[in-house]
Coordinates of C-alpha atoms in Angstrom, one line a residue:
X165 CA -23.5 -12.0 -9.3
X166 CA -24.1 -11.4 -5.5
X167 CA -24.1 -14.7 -3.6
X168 CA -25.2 -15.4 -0.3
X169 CA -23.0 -18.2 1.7
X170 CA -24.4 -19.0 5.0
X171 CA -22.1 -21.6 7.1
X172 CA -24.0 -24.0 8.9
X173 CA -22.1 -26.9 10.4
X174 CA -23.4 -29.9 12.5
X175 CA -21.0 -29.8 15.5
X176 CA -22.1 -26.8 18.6
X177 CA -20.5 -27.4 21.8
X178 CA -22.5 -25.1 24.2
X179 CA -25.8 -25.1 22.4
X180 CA -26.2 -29.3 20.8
X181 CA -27.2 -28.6 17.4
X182 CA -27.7 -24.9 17.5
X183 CA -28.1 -24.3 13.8
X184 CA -31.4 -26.6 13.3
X185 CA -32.7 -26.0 16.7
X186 CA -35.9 -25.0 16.7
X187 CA -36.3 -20.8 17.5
X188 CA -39.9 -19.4 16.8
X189 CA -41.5 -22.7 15.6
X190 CA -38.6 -23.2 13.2
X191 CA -35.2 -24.2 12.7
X192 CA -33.3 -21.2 13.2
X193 CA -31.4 -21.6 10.4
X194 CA -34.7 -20.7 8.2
X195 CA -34.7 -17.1 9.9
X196 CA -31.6 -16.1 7.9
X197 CA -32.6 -17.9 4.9
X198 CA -36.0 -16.1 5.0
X199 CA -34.3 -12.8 5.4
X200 CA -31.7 -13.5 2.2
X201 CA -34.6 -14.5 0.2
X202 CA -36.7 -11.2 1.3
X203 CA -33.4 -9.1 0.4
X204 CA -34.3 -9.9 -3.2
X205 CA -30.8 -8.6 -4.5
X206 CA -29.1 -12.8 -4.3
X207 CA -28.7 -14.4 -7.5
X208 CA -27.7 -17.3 -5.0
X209 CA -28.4 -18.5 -1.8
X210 CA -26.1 -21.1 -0.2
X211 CA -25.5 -23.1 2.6
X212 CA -22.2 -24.5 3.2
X213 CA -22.4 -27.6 5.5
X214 CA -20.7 -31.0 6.3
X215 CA -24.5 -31.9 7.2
X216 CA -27.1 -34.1 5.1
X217 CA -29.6 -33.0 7.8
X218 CA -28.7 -29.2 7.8
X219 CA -28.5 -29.4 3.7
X220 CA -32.3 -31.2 3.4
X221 CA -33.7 -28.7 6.3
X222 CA -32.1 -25.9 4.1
X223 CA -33.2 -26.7 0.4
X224 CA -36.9 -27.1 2.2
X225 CA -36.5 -23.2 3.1
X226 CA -35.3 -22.8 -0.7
X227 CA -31.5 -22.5 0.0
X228 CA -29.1 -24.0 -2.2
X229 CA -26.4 -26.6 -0.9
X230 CA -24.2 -27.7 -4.1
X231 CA -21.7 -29.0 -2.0
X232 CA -21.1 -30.9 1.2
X233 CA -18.3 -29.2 3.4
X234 CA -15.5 -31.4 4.3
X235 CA -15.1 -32.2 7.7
X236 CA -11.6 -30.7 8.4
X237 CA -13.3 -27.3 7.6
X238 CA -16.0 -28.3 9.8
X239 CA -14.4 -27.9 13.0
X240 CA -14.9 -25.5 16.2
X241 CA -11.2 -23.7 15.7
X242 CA -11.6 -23.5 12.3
X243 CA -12.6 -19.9 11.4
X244 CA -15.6 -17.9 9.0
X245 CA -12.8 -16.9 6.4
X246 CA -11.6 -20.1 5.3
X247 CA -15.2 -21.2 5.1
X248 CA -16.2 -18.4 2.9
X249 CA -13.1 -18.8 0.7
X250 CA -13.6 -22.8 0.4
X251 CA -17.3 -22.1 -0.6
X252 CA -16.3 -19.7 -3.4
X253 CA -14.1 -21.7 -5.0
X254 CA -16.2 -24.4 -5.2
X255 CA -19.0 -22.8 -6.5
X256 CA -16.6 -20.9 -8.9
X257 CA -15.6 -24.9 -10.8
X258 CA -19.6 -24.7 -11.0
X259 CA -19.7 -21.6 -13.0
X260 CA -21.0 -19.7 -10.4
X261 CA -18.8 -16.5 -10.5
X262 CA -20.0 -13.8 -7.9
X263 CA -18.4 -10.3 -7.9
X264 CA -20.1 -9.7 -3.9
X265 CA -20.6 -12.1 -1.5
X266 CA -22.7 -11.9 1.5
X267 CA -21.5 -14.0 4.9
X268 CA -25.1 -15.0 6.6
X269 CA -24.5 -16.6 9.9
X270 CA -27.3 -19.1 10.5
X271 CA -28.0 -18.4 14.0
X272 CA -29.1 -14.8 13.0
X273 CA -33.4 -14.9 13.7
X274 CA -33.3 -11.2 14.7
X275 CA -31.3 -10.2 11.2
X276 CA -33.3 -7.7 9.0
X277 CA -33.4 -8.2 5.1
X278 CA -33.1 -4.3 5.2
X279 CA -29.6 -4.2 6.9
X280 CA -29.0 -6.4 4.3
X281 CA -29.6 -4.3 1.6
X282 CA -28.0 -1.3 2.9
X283 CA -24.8 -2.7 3.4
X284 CA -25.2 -3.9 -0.3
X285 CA -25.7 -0.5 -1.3
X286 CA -22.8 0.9 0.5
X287 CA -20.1 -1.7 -0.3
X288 CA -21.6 -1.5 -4.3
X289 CA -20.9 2.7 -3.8
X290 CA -18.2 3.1 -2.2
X291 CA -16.3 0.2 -3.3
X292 CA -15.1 -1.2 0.6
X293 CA -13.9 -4.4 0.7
X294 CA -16.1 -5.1 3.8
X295 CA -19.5 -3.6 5.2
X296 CA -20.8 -5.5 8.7
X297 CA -23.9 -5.2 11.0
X298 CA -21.9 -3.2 14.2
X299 CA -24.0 -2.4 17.1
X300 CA -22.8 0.4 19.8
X301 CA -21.4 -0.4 23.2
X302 CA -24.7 1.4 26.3
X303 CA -21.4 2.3 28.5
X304 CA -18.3 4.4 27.9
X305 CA -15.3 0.9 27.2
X306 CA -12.7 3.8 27.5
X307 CA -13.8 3.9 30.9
X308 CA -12.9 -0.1 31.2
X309 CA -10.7 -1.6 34.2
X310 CA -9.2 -5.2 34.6
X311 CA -8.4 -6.4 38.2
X312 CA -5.7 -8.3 39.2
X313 CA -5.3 -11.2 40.9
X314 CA -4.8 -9.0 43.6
X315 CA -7.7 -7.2 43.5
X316 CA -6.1 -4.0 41.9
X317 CA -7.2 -1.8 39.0
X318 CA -5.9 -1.2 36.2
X319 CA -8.1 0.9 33.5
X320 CA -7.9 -0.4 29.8
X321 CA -6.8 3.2 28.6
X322 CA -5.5 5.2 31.0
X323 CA -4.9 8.0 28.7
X324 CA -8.8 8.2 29.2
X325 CA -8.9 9.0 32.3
X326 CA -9.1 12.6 32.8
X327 CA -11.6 13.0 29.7
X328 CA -15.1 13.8 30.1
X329 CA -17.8 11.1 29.1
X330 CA -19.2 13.0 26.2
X331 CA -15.9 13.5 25.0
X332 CA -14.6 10.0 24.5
X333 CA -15.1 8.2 21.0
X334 CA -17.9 5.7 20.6
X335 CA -17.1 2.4 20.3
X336 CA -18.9 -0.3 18.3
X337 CA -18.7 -4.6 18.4
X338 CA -20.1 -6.7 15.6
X339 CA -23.4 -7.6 15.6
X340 CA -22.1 -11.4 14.4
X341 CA -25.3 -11.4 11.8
X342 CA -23.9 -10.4 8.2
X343 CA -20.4 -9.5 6.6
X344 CA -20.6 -8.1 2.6
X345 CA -17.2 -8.3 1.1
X346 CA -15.9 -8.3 -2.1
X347 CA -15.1 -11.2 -3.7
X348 CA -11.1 -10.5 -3.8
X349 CA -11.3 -9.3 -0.2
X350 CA -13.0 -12.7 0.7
X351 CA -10.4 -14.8 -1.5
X352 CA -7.1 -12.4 -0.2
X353 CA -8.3 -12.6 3.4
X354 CA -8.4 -9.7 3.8
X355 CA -8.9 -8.6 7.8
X356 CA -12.5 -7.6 8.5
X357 CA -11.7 -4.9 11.0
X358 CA -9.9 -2.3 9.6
X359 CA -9.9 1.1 8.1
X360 CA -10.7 -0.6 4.3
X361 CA -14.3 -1.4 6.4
X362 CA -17.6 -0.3 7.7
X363 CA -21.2 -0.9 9.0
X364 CA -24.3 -0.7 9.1
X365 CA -25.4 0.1 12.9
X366 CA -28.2 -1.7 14.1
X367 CA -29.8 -0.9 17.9
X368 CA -28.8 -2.9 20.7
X369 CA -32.2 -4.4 21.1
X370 CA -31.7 -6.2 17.8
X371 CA -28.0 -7.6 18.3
X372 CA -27.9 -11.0 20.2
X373 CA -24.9 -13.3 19.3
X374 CA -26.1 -16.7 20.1
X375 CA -23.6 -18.6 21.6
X376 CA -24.8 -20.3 25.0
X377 CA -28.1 -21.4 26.4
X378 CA -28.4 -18.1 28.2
X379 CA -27.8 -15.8 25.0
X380 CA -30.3 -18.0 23.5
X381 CA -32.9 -17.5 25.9
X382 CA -32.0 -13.8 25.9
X383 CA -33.0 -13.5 22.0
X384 CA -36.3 -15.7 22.4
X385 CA -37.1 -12.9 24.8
X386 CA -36.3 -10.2 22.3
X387 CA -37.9 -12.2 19.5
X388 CA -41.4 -12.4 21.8
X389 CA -41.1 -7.9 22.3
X390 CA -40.9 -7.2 18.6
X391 CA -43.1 -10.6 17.5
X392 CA -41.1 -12.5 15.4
X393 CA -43.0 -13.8 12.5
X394 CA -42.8 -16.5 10.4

């Protein structure tokens, strides 16, 4: 079976709400539900929550929720792993056994069911214990400096330095939309980032991690140029 699990809890600090806020006309959780359900390769759909309100507004969008989350897994230091792991065993004491399972996160509007499915394809091939959406970086991070509280430089990786722009490696950071993984990886916890993973690269125009009012503005911008639709 391939599962989705999409972890939506109650509590936001910066945004109030942020996973039933309303993006587009709809709760912005229903973006990443609509794009699981378009993927057409889920046996299941879930939504792990510790919120009546978040489970309601997610079986109207035809997401399952066989479970309430409990509140110590509910909190802001508490991290997408043990979620995902909690989530799969209980829906394994329901008979639900998946072999892949797919980490939606719900504040995801601009996610495409087609990323989706290609990662699905390449963690079913070559048999990786994690595929991710990965978006690249628009300027050279090798290039990177901190500044003291001095006011002095000091680059990132001065190795770098002498090396030419096109010759430095490109360098990628997660999209924070999706994360495939193998059921063992999930349940080992396994690290994410490493050389047991890949991506799927999405453009820059498409990767927005919500996490403060302004980020959220940002992506209703994006979502108004490609015309998000319902």
């Amino acid at each position: 079976m391939n599962i989705a699990i999409i972890p939506a809890r109650f509590g936001s600090k910066r945004i109030k709400q942020k996973n039933i806020k309303m993006f587009f006309g709809k709760p912005i959780i229903f973006w990443s539900i609509k794009a699981a359900l378009k993927a057409k390769i889920f046996d299941k759909i879930i939504v792990t929550t510790d919120s009546k309100k978040i489970a309601n507004i997610a079986k109207k969008y035809k997401a399952d929720v066989p479970f309430l989350r409990s509140k110590a897994l509910s909190g802001d230091k508490i991290g997408t792993t043990e979620v995902i792991v909690d989530a799969i065993k209980k829906i394994e004491k329901k008979n639900i056994i998946p072999t892949f399972v797919c980490c939606i996160y719900p504040a995801s509007p601009l996610i495409k069911s087609s990323d989706i499915v290609k990662a699905f394809k390449i963690i079913k091939k070559k048999r990786c214990n994690f595929v991710f959406s990965a978006t690249k970086f628009e300027n050279p991070v090798r290039r990177g400096f901190e500044i003291s509280s001095k006011g002095e430089t000091k680059m990132l990786f001065p190795k770098e330095y002498n090396k030419r722009t096109q010759d430095l490696d490109q360098v990628y950071f997660d999209a924070a939309q999706f994360y495939w993984g193998k059921k063992s990886a999930w349940l080992e916890k396994k690290p994410l980032f490493n050389n047991n993973s890949t991506i799927v690269e999405i453009p820059k125009e498409r990767s927005c991690d919500i996490d403060t009012p302004k980020d959220w503005q940002n992506a209703l911008k994006i979502a108004k140029t490609i015309k998000l639709k319902n």
